[in-house]
C-alpha cells in the first residue's frame, strides 16, 4: 500500500507541468545563464584558486638592531671601513629583508600569498581572525643571532614563531611550505657564506614555486561560476518540492480523495510517510539530473563522488522531512497559506543567506555564518568544500545541520498532525 501511495504521488507530479518547469527547467536555464554571464568575474583563468593571508609581526627591525650589531662587531675587533662594509653587506643579506622584499613580492609568489605587517600588540586579535591563515612572529635580536651564527659561529641559532590557522589546511600548508624553505635557505647560508655564496642567493633560490603548484593541484581547486551556480540553483530549487507535495495533498483533501484513502484502511501515518519518501525520491532525482546536466553539458568534473552521494542523499532526506511537515501544517490549517509563505518568503531568505545568488560571506561574515545553518546553505557549503578538494571529514558539521533539521521536521509532523482528522 505504501508503494501504491508513493507511485500515485509521483504520477501526479509527472503529469503536472508546473512542477517540471519549476523543479527542472528553471534551475537548468538559470545555471546556464548565470554560468555564462558571470564566468569572467568568478573564473580565475590561470590565477591562483586560493590566496593565503600571511601576517608578519617583526618585533624589531634592522634600524633597531643596528646598534647592537655594531657593538658586537666592534667587540670582535672590526672598525673603520671594514666595519661599514660588513654592516652594509649584512643589511643587504638580512633574511627577513630577503623574505619580505624578494621572495614574497615575486610575481610567482604573489599569486599564492598576500602579506601584511602588524604590530605585536595586535597578536591576540589576529589569532582570532578567520581572515588570517598564518602569523610569522620575528623576535627581538633575530638579526643579531643570525649574524653571530652565520659569520662568527657564536651565540644562539636564530628562530621565529609561526602560528597557523587550522581552519583551512591548504592555505596553512602553503604558508608553512614557504617559510620552511625560507628557514632552510638561511640555515644553509650560514655554512655556504664561508665559501663566497651570499645568503641572498641561497635563500632566494630555495623557494620553489613548483612545489606550491603541486600543492594546489593536489589540494584546493578553483570554483568556476558553472560549479558555483549549479550547486546554488540545485539547493535552492529543491526547496520548492515540499510546497508542491503539500499542495497536491491538500487538493486530495478538497476532492475527498484523502477520505477515500483512509476508508480503504490506510492510516494517516502511512500517508504522511509516503509524502516523506516521495519528497526524498523527487529531490534525489532532481539533484541527479542537475548534476548530470552540469557534467555532460557544462563539462563540470565532479570530484569526491562518495562524499557527494552522502551529501545529496542527506539533503534529499531533509527535503522529504520538510515535505511531510508542510503537508501536516496545511492539513492542520486547511489552507494553502503555509506553502505560499514558504515559497514566497522562506525560500527567498534561505537562498539569500545560503549563498545561491552570490557568496554572502563576501558581504558579511556574520550573514555567511548564519547561512551555514540553513539546510540549503549547509548543503552548498559541503558540496563546494568537496569540489575544492577537501576530504570527506570536513562535511560532517554540515551533515549535522541537515539531520538535526530532519529530526525537527519529523518530530513536529508527529506533534502537529491533526488528531481529529482533516477537514476541507
PDB file of C-alpha atoms in Angstrom, residues 119-308:
ATOM      1  CA  UNK A 119      52.342  45.231  15.477  1.00  0.00           C
ATOM      2  CA  UNK A 120      52.876  42.684  18.250  1.00  0.00           C
ATOM      3  CA  UNK A 121      50.117  44.381  20.262  1.00  0.00           C
ATOM      4  CA  UNK A 122      47.549  43.067  17.756  1.00  0.00           C
ATOM      5  CA  UNK A 123      48.656  39.447  18.056  1.00  0.00           C
ATOM      6  CA  UNK A 124      45.695  38.164  20.094  1.00  0.00           C
ATOM      7  CA  UNK A 125      43.120  39.768  17.801  1.00  0.00           C
ATOM      8  CA  UNK A 126      44.919  38.403  14.740  1.00  0.00           C
ATOM      9  CA  UNK A 127      44.903  34.880  16.173  1.00  0.00           C
ATOM     10  CA  UNK A 128      41.110  35.029  16.467  1.00  0.00           C
ATOM     11  CA  UNK A 129      40.580  36.317  12.930  1.00  0.00           C
ATOM     12  CA  UNK A 130      39.295  33.899  10.283  1.00  0.00           C
ATOM     13  CA  UNK A 131      40.843  36.094   7.586  1.00  0.00           C
ATOM     14  CA  UNK A 132      44.394  35.330   8.717  1.00  0.00           C
ATOM     15  CA  UNK A 133      45.878  31.999   7.667  1.00  0.00           C
ATOM     16  CA  UNK A 134      49.320  32.363   9.254  1.00  0.00           C
ATOM     17  CA  UNK A 135      51.229  34.685  11.579  1.00  0.00           C
ATOM     18  CA  UNK A 136      55.019  34.923  11.451  1.00  0.00           C
ATOM     19  CA  UNK A 137      56.487  36.436  14.619  1.00  0.00           C
ATOM     20  CA  UNK A 138      60.118  37.528  14.273  1.00  0.00           C
ATOM     21  CA  UNK A 139      61.537  38.029  17.790  1.00  0.00           C
ATOM     22  CA  UNK A 140      63.988  40.570  19.173  1.00  0.00           C
ATOM     23  CA  UNK A 141      67.653  40.055  18.217  1.00  0.00           C
ATOM     24  CA  UNK A 142      66.784  37.749  15.298  1.00  0.00           C
ATOM     25  CA  UNK A 143      69.227  39.562  13.004  1.00  0.00           C
ATOM     26  CA  UNK A 144      71.962  39.717  15.631  1.00  0.00           C
ATOM     27  CA  UNK A 145      71.606  35.988  16.341  1.00  0.00           C
ATOM     28  CA  UNK A 146      71.733  35.264  12.614  1.00  0.00           C
ATOM     29  CA  UNK A 147      74.958  37.297  12.134  1.00  0.00           C
ATOM     30  CA  UNK A 148      76.615  35.682  15.145  1.00  0.00           C
ATOM     31  CA  UNK A 149      75.782  32.163  13.962  1.00  0.00           C
ATOM     32  CA  UNK A 150      76.309  32.705  10.249  1.00  0.00           C
ATOM     33  CA  UNK A 151      79.575  34.619  10.277  1.00  0.00           C
ATOM     34  CA  UNK A 152      81.134  34.057  13.683  1.00  0.00           C
ATOM     35  CA  UNK A 153      79.753  30.680  14.768  1.00  0.00           C
ATOM     36  CA  UNK A 154      78.667  32.126  18.098  1.00  0.00           C
ATOM     37  CA  UNK A 155      75.504  32.569  20.162  1.00  0.00           C
ATOM     38  CA  UNK A 156      72.051  31.079  19.701  1.00  0.00           C
ATOM     39  CA  UNK A 157      70.554  29.925  16.430  1.00  0.00           C
ATOM     40  CA  UNK A 158      68.034  32.440  15.077  1.00  0.00           C
ATOM     41  CA  UNK A 159      64.437  31.276  15.476  1.00  0.00           C
ATOM     42  CA  UNK A 160      60.939  32.529  14.714  1.00  0.00           C
ATOM     43  CA  UNK A 161      57.394  31.616  15.752  1.00  0.00           C
ATOM     44  CA  UNK A 162      54.837  30.526  13.161  1.00  0.00           C
ATOM     45  CA  UNK A 163      51.141  30.382  14.083  1.00  0.00           C
ATOM     46  CA  UNK A 164      48.854  28.657  11.575  1.00  0.00           C
ATOM     47  CA  UNK A 165      45.069  28.770  11.229  1.00  0.00           C
ATOM     48  CA  UNK A 166      43.935  25.139  11.129  1.00  0.00           C
ATOM     49  CA  UNK A 167      40.518  26.020   9.684  1.00  0.00           C
ATOM     50  CA  UNK A 168      41.982  25.841   6.189  1.00  0.00           C
ATOM     51  CA  UNK A 169      44.673  23.217   5.804  1.00  0.00           C
ATOM     52  CA  UNK A 170      45.528  24.171   2.230  1.00  0.00           C
ATOM     53  CA  UNK A 171      46.293  27.826   2.982  1.00  0.00           C
ATOM     54  CA  UNK A 172      48.196  26.840   6.106  1.00  0.00           C
ATOM     55  CA  UNK A 173      50.212  24.320   4.104  1.00  0.00           C
ATOM     56  CA  UNK A 174      51.153  26.969   1.554  1.00  0.00           C
ATOM     57  CA  UNK A 175      52.462  29.310   4.241  1.00  0.00           C
ATOM     58  CA  UNK A 176      54.228  26.518   6.129  1.00  0.00           C
ATOM     59  CA  UNK A 177      55.896  25.334   2.915  1.00  0.00           C
ATOM     60  CA  UNK A 178      57.187  28.804   2.022  1.00  0.00           C
ATOM     61  CA  UNK A 179      58.560  29.535   5.480  1.00  0.00           C
ATOM     62  CA  UNK A 180      60.090  26.087   5.788  1.00  0.00           C
ATOM     63  CA  UNK A 181      62.006  26.724   2.562  1.00  0.00           C
ATOM     64  CA  UNK A 182      62.977  30.178   3.800  1.00  0.00           C
ATOM     65  CA  UNK A 183      64.276  28.711   7.039  1.00  0.00           C
ATOM     66  CA  UNK A 184      66.168  26.046   5.119  1.00  0.00           C
ATOM     67  CA  UNK A 185      67.652  28.764   2.937  1.00  0.00           C
ATOM     68  CA  UNK A 186      69.039  30.932   5.705  1.00  0.00           C
ATOM     69  CA  UNK A 187      70.221  27.843   7.613  1.00  0.00           C
ATOM     70  CA  UNK A 188      72.206  26.692   4.584  1.00  0.00           C
ATOM     71  CA  UNK A 189      73.570  30.184   4.101  1.00  0.00           C
ATOM     72  CA  UNK A 190      75.273  30.002   7.500  1.00  0.00           C
ATOM     73  CA  UNK A 191      77.634  27.430   6.057  1.00  0.00           C
ATOM     74  CA  UNK A 192      77.763  28.500   2.416  1.00  0.00           C
ATOM     75  CA  UNK A 193      78.626  32.149   3.033  1.00  0.00           C
ATOM     76  CA  UNK A 194      82.050  30.946   4.127  1.00  0.00           C
ATOM     77  CA  UNK A 195      82.801  29.900   0.528  1.00  0.00           C
ATOM     78  CA  UNK A 196      81.601  33.136  -1.019  1.00  0.00           C
ATOM     79  CA  UNK A 197      77.937  32.410  -1.749  1.00  0.00           C
ATOM     80  CA  UNK A 198      75.736  35.169  -0.361  1.00  0.00           C
ATOM     81  CA  UNK A 199      72.688  34.395   1.789  1.00  0.00           C
ATOM     82  CA  UNK A 200      70.503  36.336  -0.637  1.00  0.00           C
ATOM     83  CA  UNK A 201      71.345  33.872  -3.424  1.00  0.00           C
ATOM     84  CA  UNK A 202      70.781  30.848  -1.227  1.00  0.00           C
ATOM     85  CA  UNK A 203      67.553  31.941   0.419  1.00  0.00           C
ATOM     86  CA  UNK A 204      66.014  33.333  -2.743  1.00  0.00           C
ATOM     87  CA  UNK A 205      66.615  30.194  -4.811  1.00  0.00           C
ATOM     88  CA  UNK A 206      65.345  27.604  -2.334  1.00  0.00           C
ATOM     89  CA  UNK A 207      61.741  28.716  -2.701  1.00  0.00           C
ATOM     90  CA  UNK A 208      60.376  26.546  -5.491  1.00  0.00           C
ATOM     91  CA  UNK A 209      57.070  27.770  -6.865  1.00  0.00           C
ATOM     92  CA  UNK A 210      56.595  24.360  -8.471  1.00  0.00           C
ATOM     93  CA  UNK A 211      56.108  22.927  -5.001  1.00  0.00           C
ATOM     94  CA  UNK A 212      53.226  25.301  -4.456  1.00  0.00           C
ATOM     95  CA  UNK A 213      51.751  24.458  -7.858  1.00  0.00           C
ATOM     96  CA  UNK A 214      51.877  20.788  -6.869  1.00  0.00           C
ATOM     97  CA  UNK A 215      50.300  21.567  -3.533  1.00  0.00           C
ATOM     98  CA  UNK A 216      47.467  23.452  -5.221  1.00  0.00           C
ATOM     99  CA  UNK A 217      46.887  20.687  -7.759  1.00  0.00           C
ATOM    100  CA  UNK A 218      46.717  18.088  -5.031  1.00  0.00           C
ATOM    101  CA  UNK A 219      44.586  20.239  -2.760  1.00  0.00           C
ATOM    102  CA  UNK A 220      42.168  23.051  -3.349  1.00  0.00           C
ATOM    103  CA  UNK A 221      40.737  23.596  -6.837  1.00  0.00           C
ATOM    104  CA  UNK A 222      39.197  26.727  -8.207  1.00  0.00           C
ATOM    105  CA  UNK A 223      35.400  27.047  -8.157  1.00  0.00           C
ATOM    106  CA  UNK A 224      34.235  28.372 -11.558  1.00  0.00           C
ATOM    107  CA  UNK A 225      30.844  30.002 -11.996  1.00  0.00           C
ATOM    108  CA  UNK A 226      29.427  26.849 -13.598  1.00  0.00           C
ATOM    109  CA  UNK A 227      30.099  24.806 -10.448  1.00  0.00           C
ATOM    110  CA  UNK A 228      29.011  27.549  -8.049  1.00  0.00           C
ATOM    111  CA  UNK A 229      25.664  28.226  -9.694  1.00  0.00           C
ATOM    112  CA  UNK A 230      24.952  24.570 -10.438  1.00  0.00           C
ATOM    113  CA  UNK A 231      25.172  23.923  -6.708  1.00  0.00           C
ATOM    114  CA  UNK A 232      23.407  27.170  -5.796  1.00  0.00           C
ATOM    115  CA  UNK A 233      20.396  26.509  -8.018  1.00  0.00           C
ATOM    116  CA  UNK A 234      20.336  22.825  -7.058  1.00  0.00           C
ATOM    117  CA  UNK A 235      19.857  23.529  -3.341  1.00  0.00           C
ATOM    118  CA  UNK A 236      17.506  26.475  -3.963  1.00  0.00           C
ATOM    119  CA  UNK A 237      15.001  24.739  -6.247  1.00  0.00           C
ATOM    120  CA  UNK A 238      14.953  21.570  -4.159  1.00  0.00           C
ATOM    121  CA  UNK A 239      13.217  23.679  -1.509  1.00  0.00           C
ATOM    122  CA  UNK A 240      10.181  24.017  -3.812  1.00  0.00           C
ATOM    123  CA  UNK A 241       9.469  20.284  -3.670  1.00  0.00           C
ATOM    124  CA  UNK A 242       7.768  20.294  -0.223  1.00  0.00           C
ATOM    125  CA  UNK A 243       5.275  23.004  -1.173  1.00  0.00           C
ATOM    126  CA  UNK A 244       4.277  21.137  -4.355  1.00  0.00           C
ATOM    127  CA  UNK A 245       3.681  17.887  -2.471  1.00  0.00           C
ATOM    128  CA  UNK A 246       1.829  19.675   0.327  1.00  0.00           C
ATOM    129  CA  UNK A 247      -0.339  21.453  -2.253  1.00  0.00           C
ATOM    130  CA  UNK A 248      -1.237  18.219  -4.026  1.00  0.00           C
ATOM    131  CA  UNK A 249      -2.063  16.583  -0.690  1.00  0.00           C
ATOM    132  CA  UNK A 250      -4.399  19.437   0.236  1.00  0.00           C
ATOM    133  CA  UNK A 251      -6.125  19.114  -3.139  1.00  0.00           C
ATOM    134  CA  UNK A 252      -6.768  15.459  -2.341  1.00  0.00           C
ATOM    135  CA  UNK A 253      -8.446  16.614   0.871  1.00  0.00           C
ATOM    136  CA  UNK A 254     -10.664  19.038  -1.091  1.00  0.00           C
ATOM    137  CA  UNK A 255     -11.552  16.335  -3.634  1.00  0.00           C
ATOM    138  CA  UNK A 256     -12.289  13.780  -0.858  1.00  0.00           C
ATOM    139  CA  UNK A 257      -9.525  11.519  -2.207  1.00  0.00           C
ATOM    140  CA  UNK A 258      -7.822  11.590   1.198  1.00  0.00           C
ATOM    141  CA  UNK A 259     -11.021  10.410   2.911  1.00  0.00           C
ATOM    142  CA  UNK A 260     -11.372   7.522   0.474  1.00  0.00           C
ATOM    143  CA  UNK A 261      -7.752   6.524   1.142  1.00  0.00           C
ATOM    144  CA  UNK A 262      -8.475   6.416   4.874  1.00  0.00           C
ATOM    145  CA  UNK A 263     -11.690   4.432   4.307  1.00  0.00           C
ATOM    146  CA  UNK A 264      -9.590   1.916   2.347  1.00  0.00           C
ATOM    147  CA  UNK A 265      -7.765   1.151   5.585  1.00  0.00           C
ATOM    148  CA  UNK A 266      -4.646   3.255   5.045  1.00  0.00           C
ATOM    149  CA  UNK A 267      -3.565   5.047   8.208  1.00  0.00           C
ATOM    150  CA  UNK A 268      -2.738   8.764   8.237  1.00  0.00           C
ATOM    151  CA  UNK A 269       0.754   7.818   9.392  1.00  0.00           C
ATOM    152  CA  UNK A 270       1.263   5.750   6.231  1.00  0.00           C
ATOM    153  CA  UNK A 271       0.012   8.632   4.129  1.00  0.00           C
ATOM    154  CA  UNK A 272       2.431  11.095   5.755  1.00  0.00           C
ATOM    155  CA  UNK A 273       5.262   8.582   5.432  1.00  0.00           C
ATOM    156  CA  UNK A 274       4.515   8.292   1.719  1.00  0.00           C
ATOM    157  CA  UNK A 275       4.858  12.091   1.400  1.00  0.00           C
ATOM    158  CA  UNK A 276       8.215  11.896   3.185  1.00  0.00           C
ATOM    159  CA  UNK A 277       9.539   9.156   0.883  1.00  0.00           C
ATOM    160  CA  UNK A 278       8.137  10.810  -2.250  1.00  0.00           C
ATOM    161  CA  UNK A 279       9.792  14.120  -1.319  1.00  0.00           C
ATOM    162  CA  UNK A 280      13.131  12.376  -0.808  1.00  0.00           C
ATOM    163  CA  UNK A 281      12.855  10.497  -4.127  1.00  0.00           C
ATOM    164  CA  UNK A 282      11.922  13.615  -6.128  1.00  0.00           C
ATOM    165  CA  UNK A 283      14.762  15.598  -4.509  1.00  0.00           C
ATOM    166  CA  UNK A 284      17.215  12.795  -5.276  1.00  0.00           C
ATOM    167  CA  UNK A 285      16.126  12.618  -8.918  1.00  0.00           C
ATOM    168  CA  UNK A 286      16.158  16.408  -9.300  1.00  0.00           C
ATOM    169  CA  UNK A 287      19.702  16.720  -7.923  1.00  0.00           C
ATOM    170  CA  UNK A 288      20.941  13.793 -10.008  1.00  0.00           C
ATOM    171  CA  UNK A 289      19.564  15.369 -13.215  1.00  0.00           C
ATOM    172  CA  UNK A 290      21.071  18.791 -12.453  1.00  0.00           C
ATOM    173  CA  UNK A 291      24.460  17.277 -11.585  1.00  0.00           C
ATOM    174  CA  UNK A 292      24.390  15.206 -14.790  1.00  0.00           C
ATOM    175  CA  UNK A 293      23.489  18.327 -16.776  1.00  0.00           C
ATOM    176  CA  UNK A 294      26.492  20.082 -15.251  1.00  0.00           C
ATOM    177  CA  UNK A 295      28.745  17.192 -16.153  1.00  0.00           C
ATOM    178  CA  UNK A 296      27.501  16.437 -19.671  1.00  0.00           C
ATOM    179  CA  UNK A 297      26.584  19.925 -20.929  1.00  0.00           C
ATOM    180  CA  UNK A 298      28.748  22.326 -18.914  1.00  0.00           C
ATOM    181  CA  UNK A 299      31.733  19.983 -18.735  1.00  0.00           C
ATOM    182  CA  UNK A 300      31.998  20.024 -14.930  1.00  0.00           C
ATOM    183  CA  UNK A 301      34.311  17.411 -13.452  1.00  0.00           C
ATOM    184  CA  UNK A 302      32.579  16.481 -10.197  1.00  0.00           C
ATOM    185  CA  UNK A 303      35.105  15.041  -7.756  1.00  0.00           C
ATOM    186  CA  UNK A 304      34.653  13.245  -4.431  1.00  0.00           C
ATOM    187  CA  UNK A 305      31.782  11.071  -5.689  1.00  0.00           C
ATOM    188  CA  UNK A 306      31.362   9.162  -2.413  1.00  0.00           C
ATOM    189  CA  UNK A 307      31.133  12.364  -0.394  1.00  0.00           C
ATOM    190  CA  UNK A 308      28.749  13.837  -2.986  1.00  0.00           C
TER     191      UNK A 308
END
